[in-house]
JSON list of C-alpha atoms in Angstrom, two decimals:
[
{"chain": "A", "resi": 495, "resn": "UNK", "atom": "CA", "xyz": [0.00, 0.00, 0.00]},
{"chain": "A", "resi": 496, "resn": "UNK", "atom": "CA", "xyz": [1.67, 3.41, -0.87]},
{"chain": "A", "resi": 497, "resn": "UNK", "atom": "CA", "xyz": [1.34, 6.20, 1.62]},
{"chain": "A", "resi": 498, "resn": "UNK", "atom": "CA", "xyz": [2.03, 9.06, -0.98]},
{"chain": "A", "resi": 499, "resn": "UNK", "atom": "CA", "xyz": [-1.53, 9.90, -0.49]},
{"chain": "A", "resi": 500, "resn": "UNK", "atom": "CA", "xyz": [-1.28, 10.01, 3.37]},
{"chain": "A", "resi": 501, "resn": "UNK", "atom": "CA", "xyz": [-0.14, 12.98, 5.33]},
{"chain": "A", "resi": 502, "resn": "UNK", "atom": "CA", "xyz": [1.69, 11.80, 8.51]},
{"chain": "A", "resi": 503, "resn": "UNK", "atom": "CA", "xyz": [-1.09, 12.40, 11.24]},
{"chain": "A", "resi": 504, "resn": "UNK", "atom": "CA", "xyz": [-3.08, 9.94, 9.28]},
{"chain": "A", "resi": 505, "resn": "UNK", "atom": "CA", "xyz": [-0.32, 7.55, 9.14]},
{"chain": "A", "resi": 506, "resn": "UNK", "atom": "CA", "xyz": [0.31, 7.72, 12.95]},
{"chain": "A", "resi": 507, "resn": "UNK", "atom": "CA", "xyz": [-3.22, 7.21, 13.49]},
{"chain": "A", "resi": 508, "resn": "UNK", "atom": "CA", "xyz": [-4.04, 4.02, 11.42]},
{"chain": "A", "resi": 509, "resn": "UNK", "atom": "CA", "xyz": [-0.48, 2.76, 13.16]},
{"chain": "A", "resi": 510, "resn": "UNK", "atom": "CA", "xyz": [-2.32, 3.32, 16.66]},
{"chain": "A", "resi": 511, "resn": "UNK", "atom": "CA", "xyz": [-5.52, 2.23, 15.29]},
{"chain": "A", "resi": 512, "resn": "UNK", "atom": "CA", "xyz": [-3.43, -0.95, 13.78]},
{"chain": "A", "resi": 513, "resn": "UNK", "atom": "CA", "xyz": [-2.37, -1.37, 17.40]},
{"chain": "A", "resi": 514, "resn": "UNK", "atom": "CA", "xyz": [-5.63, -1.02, 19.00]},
{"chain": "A", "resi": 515, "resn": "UNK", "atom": "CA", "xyz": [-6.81, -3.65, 16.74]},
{"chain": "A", "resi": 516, "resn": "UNK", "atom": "CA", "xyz": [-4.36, -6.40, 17.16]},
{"chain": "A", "resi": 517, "resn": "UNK", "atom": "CA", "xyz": [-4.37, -6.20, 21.14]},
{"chain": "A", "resi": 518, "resn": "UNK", "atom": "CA", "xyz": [-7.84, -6.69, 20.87]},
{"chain": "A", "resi": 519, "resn": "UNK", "atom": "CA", "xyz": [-7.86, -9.78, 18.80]},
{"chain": "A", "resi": 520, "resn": "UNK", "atom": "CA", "xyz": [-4.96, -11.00, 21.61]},
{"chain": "A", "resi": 521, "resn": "UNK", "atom": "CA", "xyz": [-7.36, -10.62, 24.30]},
{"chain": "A", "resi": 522, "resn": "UNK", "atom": "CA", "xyz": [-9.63, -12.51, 22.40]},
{"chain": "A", "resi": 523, "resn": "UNK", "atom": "CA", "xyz": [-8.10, -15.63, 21.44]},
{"chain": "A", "resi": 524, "resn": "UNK", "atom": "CA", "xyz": [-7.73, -17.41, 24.46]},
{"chain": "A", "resi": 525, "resn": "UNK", "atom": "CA", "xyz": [-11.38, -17.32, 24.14]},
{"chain": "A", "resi": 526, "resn": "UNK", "atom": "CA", "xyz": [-11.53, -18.87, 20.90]},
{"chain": "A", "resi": 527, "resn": "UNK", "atom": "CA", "xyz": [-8.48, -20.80, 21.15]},
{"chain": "A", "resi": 528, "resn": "UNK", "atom": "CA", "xyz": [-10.40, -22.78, 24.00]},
{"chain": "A", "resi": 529, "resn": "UNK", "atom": "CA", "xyz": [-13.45, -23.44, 21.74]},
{"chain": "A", "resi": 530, "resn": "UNK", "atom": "CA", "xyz": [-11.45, -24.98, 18.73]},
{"chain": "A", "resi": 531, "resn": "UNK", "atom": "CA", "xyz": [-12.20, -28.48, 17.96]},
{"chain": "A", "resi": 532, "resn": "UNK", "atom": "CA", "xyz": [-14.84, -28.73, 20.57]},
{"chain": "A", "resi": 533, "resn": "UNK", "atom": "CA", "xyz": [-18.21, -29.90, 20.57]},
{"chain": "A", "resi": 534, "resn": "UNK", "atom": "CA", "xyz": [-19.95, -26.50, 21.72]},
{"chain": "A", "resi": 535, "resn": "UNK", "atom": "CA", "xyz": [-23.94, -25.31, 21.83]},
{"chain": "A", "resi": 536, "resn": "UNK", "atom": "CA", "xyz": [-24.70, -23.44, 19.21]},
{"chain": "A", "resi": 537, "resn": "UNK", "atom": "CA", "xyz": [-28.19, -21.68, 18.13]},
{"chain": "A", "resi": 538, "resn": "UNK", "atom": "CA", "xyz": [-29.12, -20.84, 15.06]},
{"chain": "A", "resi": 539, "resn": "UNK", "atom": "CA", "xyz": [-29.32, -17.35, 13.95]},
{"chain": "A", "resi": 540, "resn": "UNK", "atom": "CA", "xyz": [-31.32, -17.06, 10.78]},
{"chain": "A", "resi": 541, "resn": "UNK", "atom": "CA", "xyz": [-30.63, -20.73, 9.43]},
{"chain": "A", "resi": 542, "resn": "UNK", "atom": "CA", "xyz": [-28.93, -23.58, 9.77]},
{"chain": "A", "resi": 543, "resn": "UNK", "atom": "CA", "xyz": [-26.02, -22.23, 7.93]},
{"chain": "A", "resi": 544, "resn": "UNK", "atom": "CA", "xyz": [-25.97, -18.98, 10.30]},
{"chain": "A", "resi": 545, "resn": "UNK", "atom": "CA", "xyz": [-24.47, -20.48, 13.50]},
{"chain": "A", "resi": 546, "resn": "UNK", "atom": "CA", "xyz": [-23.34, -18.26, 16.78]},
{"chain": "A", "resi": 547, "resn": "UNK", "atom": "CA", "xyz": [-22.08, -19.61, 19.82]},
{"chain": "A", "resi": 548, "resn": "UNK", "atom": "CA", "xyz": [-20.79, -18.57, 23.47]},
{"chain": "A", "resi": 549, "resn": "UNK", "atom": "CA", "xyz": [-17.35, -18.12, 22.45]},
{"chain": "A", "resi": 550, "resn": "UNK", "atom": "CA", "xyz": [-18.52, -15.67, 19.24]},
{"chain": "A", "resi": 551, "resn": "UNK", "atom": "CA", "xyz": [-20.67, -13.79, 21.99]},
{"chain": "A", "resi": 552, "resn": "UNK", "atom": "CA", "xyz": [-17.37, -13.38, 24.89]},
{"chain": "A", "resi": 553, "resn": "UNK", "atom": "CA", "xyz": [-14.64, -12.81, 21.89]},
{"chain": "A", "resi": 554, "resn": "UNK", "atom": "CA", "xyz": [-16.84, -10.17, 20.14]},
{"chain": "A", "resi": 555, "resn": "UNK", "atom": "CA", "xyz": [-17.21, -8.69, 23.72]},
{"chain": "A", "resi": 556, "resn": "UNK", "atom": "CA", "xyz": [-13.91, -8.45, 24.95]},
{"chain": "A", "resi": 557, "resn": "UNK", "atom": "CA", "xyz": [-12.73, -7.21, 21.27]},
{"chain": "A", "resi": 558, "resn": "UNK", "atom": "CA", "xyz": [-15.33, -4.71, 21.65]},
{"chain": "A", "resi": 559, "resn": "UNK", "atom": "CA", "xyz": [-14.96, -3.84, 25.48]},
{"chain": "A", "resi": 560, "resn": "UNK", "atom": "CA", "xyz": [-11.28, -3.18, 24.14]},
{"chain": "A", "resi": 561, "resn": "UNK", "atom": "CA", "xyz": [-11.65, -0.83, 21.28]},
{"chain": "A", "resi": 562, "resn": "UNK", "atom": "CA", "xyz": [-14.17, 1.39, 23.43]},
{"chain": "A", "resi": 563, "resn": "UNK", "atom": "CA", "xyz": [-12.06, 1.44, 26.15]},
{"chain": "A", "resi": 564, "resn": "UNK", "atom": "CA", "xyz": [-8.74, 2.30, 23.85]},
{"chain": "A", "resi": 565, "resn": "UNK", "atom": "CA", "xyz": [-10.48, 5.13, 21.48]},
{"chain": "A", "resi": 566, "resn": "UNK", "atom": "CA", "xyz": [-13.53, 6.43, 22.80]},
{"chain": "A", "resi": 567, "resn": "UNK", "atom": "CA", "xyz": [-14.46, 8.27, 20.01]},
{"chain": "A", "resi": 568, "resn": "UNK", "atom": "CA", "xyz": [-15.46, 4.93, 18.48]},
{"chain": "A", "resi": 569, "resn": "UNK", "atom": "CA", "xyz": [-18.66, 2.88, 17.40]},
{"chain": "A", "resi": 570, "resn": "UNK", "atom": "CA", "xyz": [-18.16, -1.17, 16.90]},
{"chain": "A", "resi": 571, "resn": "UNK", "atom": "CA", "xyz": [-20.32, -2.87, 14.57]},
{"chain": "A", "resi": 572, "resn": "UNK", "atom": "CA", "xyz": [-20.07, -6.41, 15.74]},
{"chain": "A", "resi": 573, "resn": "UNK", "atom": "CA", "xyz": [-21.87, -9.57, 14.03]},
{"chain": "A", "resi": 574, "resn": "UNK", "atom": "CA", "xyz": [-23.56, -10.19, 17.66]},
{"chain": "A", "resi": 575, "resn": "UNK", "atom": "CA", "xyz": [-23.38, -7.89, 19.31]},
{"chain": "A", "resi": 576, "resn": "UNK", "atom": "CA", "xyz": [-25.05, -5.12, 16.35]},
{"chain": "A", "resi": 577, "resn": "UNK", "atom": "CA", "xyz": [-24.20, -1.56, 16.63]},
{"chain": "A", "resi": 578, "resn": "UNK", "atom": "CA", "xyz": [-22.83, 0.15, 20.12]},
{"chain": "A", "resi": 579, "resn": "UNK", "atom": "CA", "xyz": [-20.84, 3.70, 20.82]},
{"chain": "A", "resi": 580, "resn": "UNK", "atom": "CA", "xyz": [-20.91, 6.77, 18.83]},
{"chain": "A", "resi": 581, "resn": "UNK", "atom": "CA", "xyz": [-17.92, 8.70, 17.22]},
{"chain": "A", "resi": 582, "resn": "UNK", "atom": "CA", "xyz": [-15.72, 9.26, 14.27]},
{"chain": "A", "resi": 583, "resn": "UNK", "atom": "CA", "xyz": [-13.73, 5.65, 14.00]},
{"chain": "A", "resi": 584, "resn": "UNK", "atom": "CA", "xyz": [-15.91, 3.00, 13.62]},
{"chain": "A", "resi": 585, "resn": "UNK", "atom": "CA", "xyz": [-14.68, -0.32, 13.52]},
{"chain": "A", "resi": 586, "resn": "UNK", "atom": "CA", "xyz": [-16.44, -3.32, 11.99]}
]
């Protein structure tokens, strides 16, 4: 990706934002990391196709519980969780 087209203020911040993002998907893999290969309850969402378990419903809130917490100014869009927070960066 060329930053030519990036000033660097916009640079720092997707670097933070970067940051931000890949602490949060540490927090959340012992969570998922415990649910691989297991046998776990699962509902269906829409179908039988459209699955969504415990460990989507704790990793989506720890990720999300961590980008709040790290830029305020944020909403998260989550696949569970819908729509929570209000501010310039939204993260999906």
């Amino acid at each position: 990706m060329s930053t030519e087209n990036f000033s660097t203020p916009d640079i720092a911040l997707a670097a933070r934002l970067r940051s931000i993002a890949l602490d949060a998907a540490r927090l959340a893999a012992p969570v998922l990391r415990g649910a691989f290969r297991q046998d776990v309850a699962r509902e269906n969402k829409t179908n039988a196709h459209d699955l969504v378990t415990a460990f989507d419903r704790q990793s989506e809130e720890i990720i999300r519980g961590h980008l709040l917490a790290a830029e305020p100014d944020s909403r998260v869009l989550g696949e569970e969780g819908g729509s929570t927070g209000a501010g310039s960066i939204e993260w999906i």
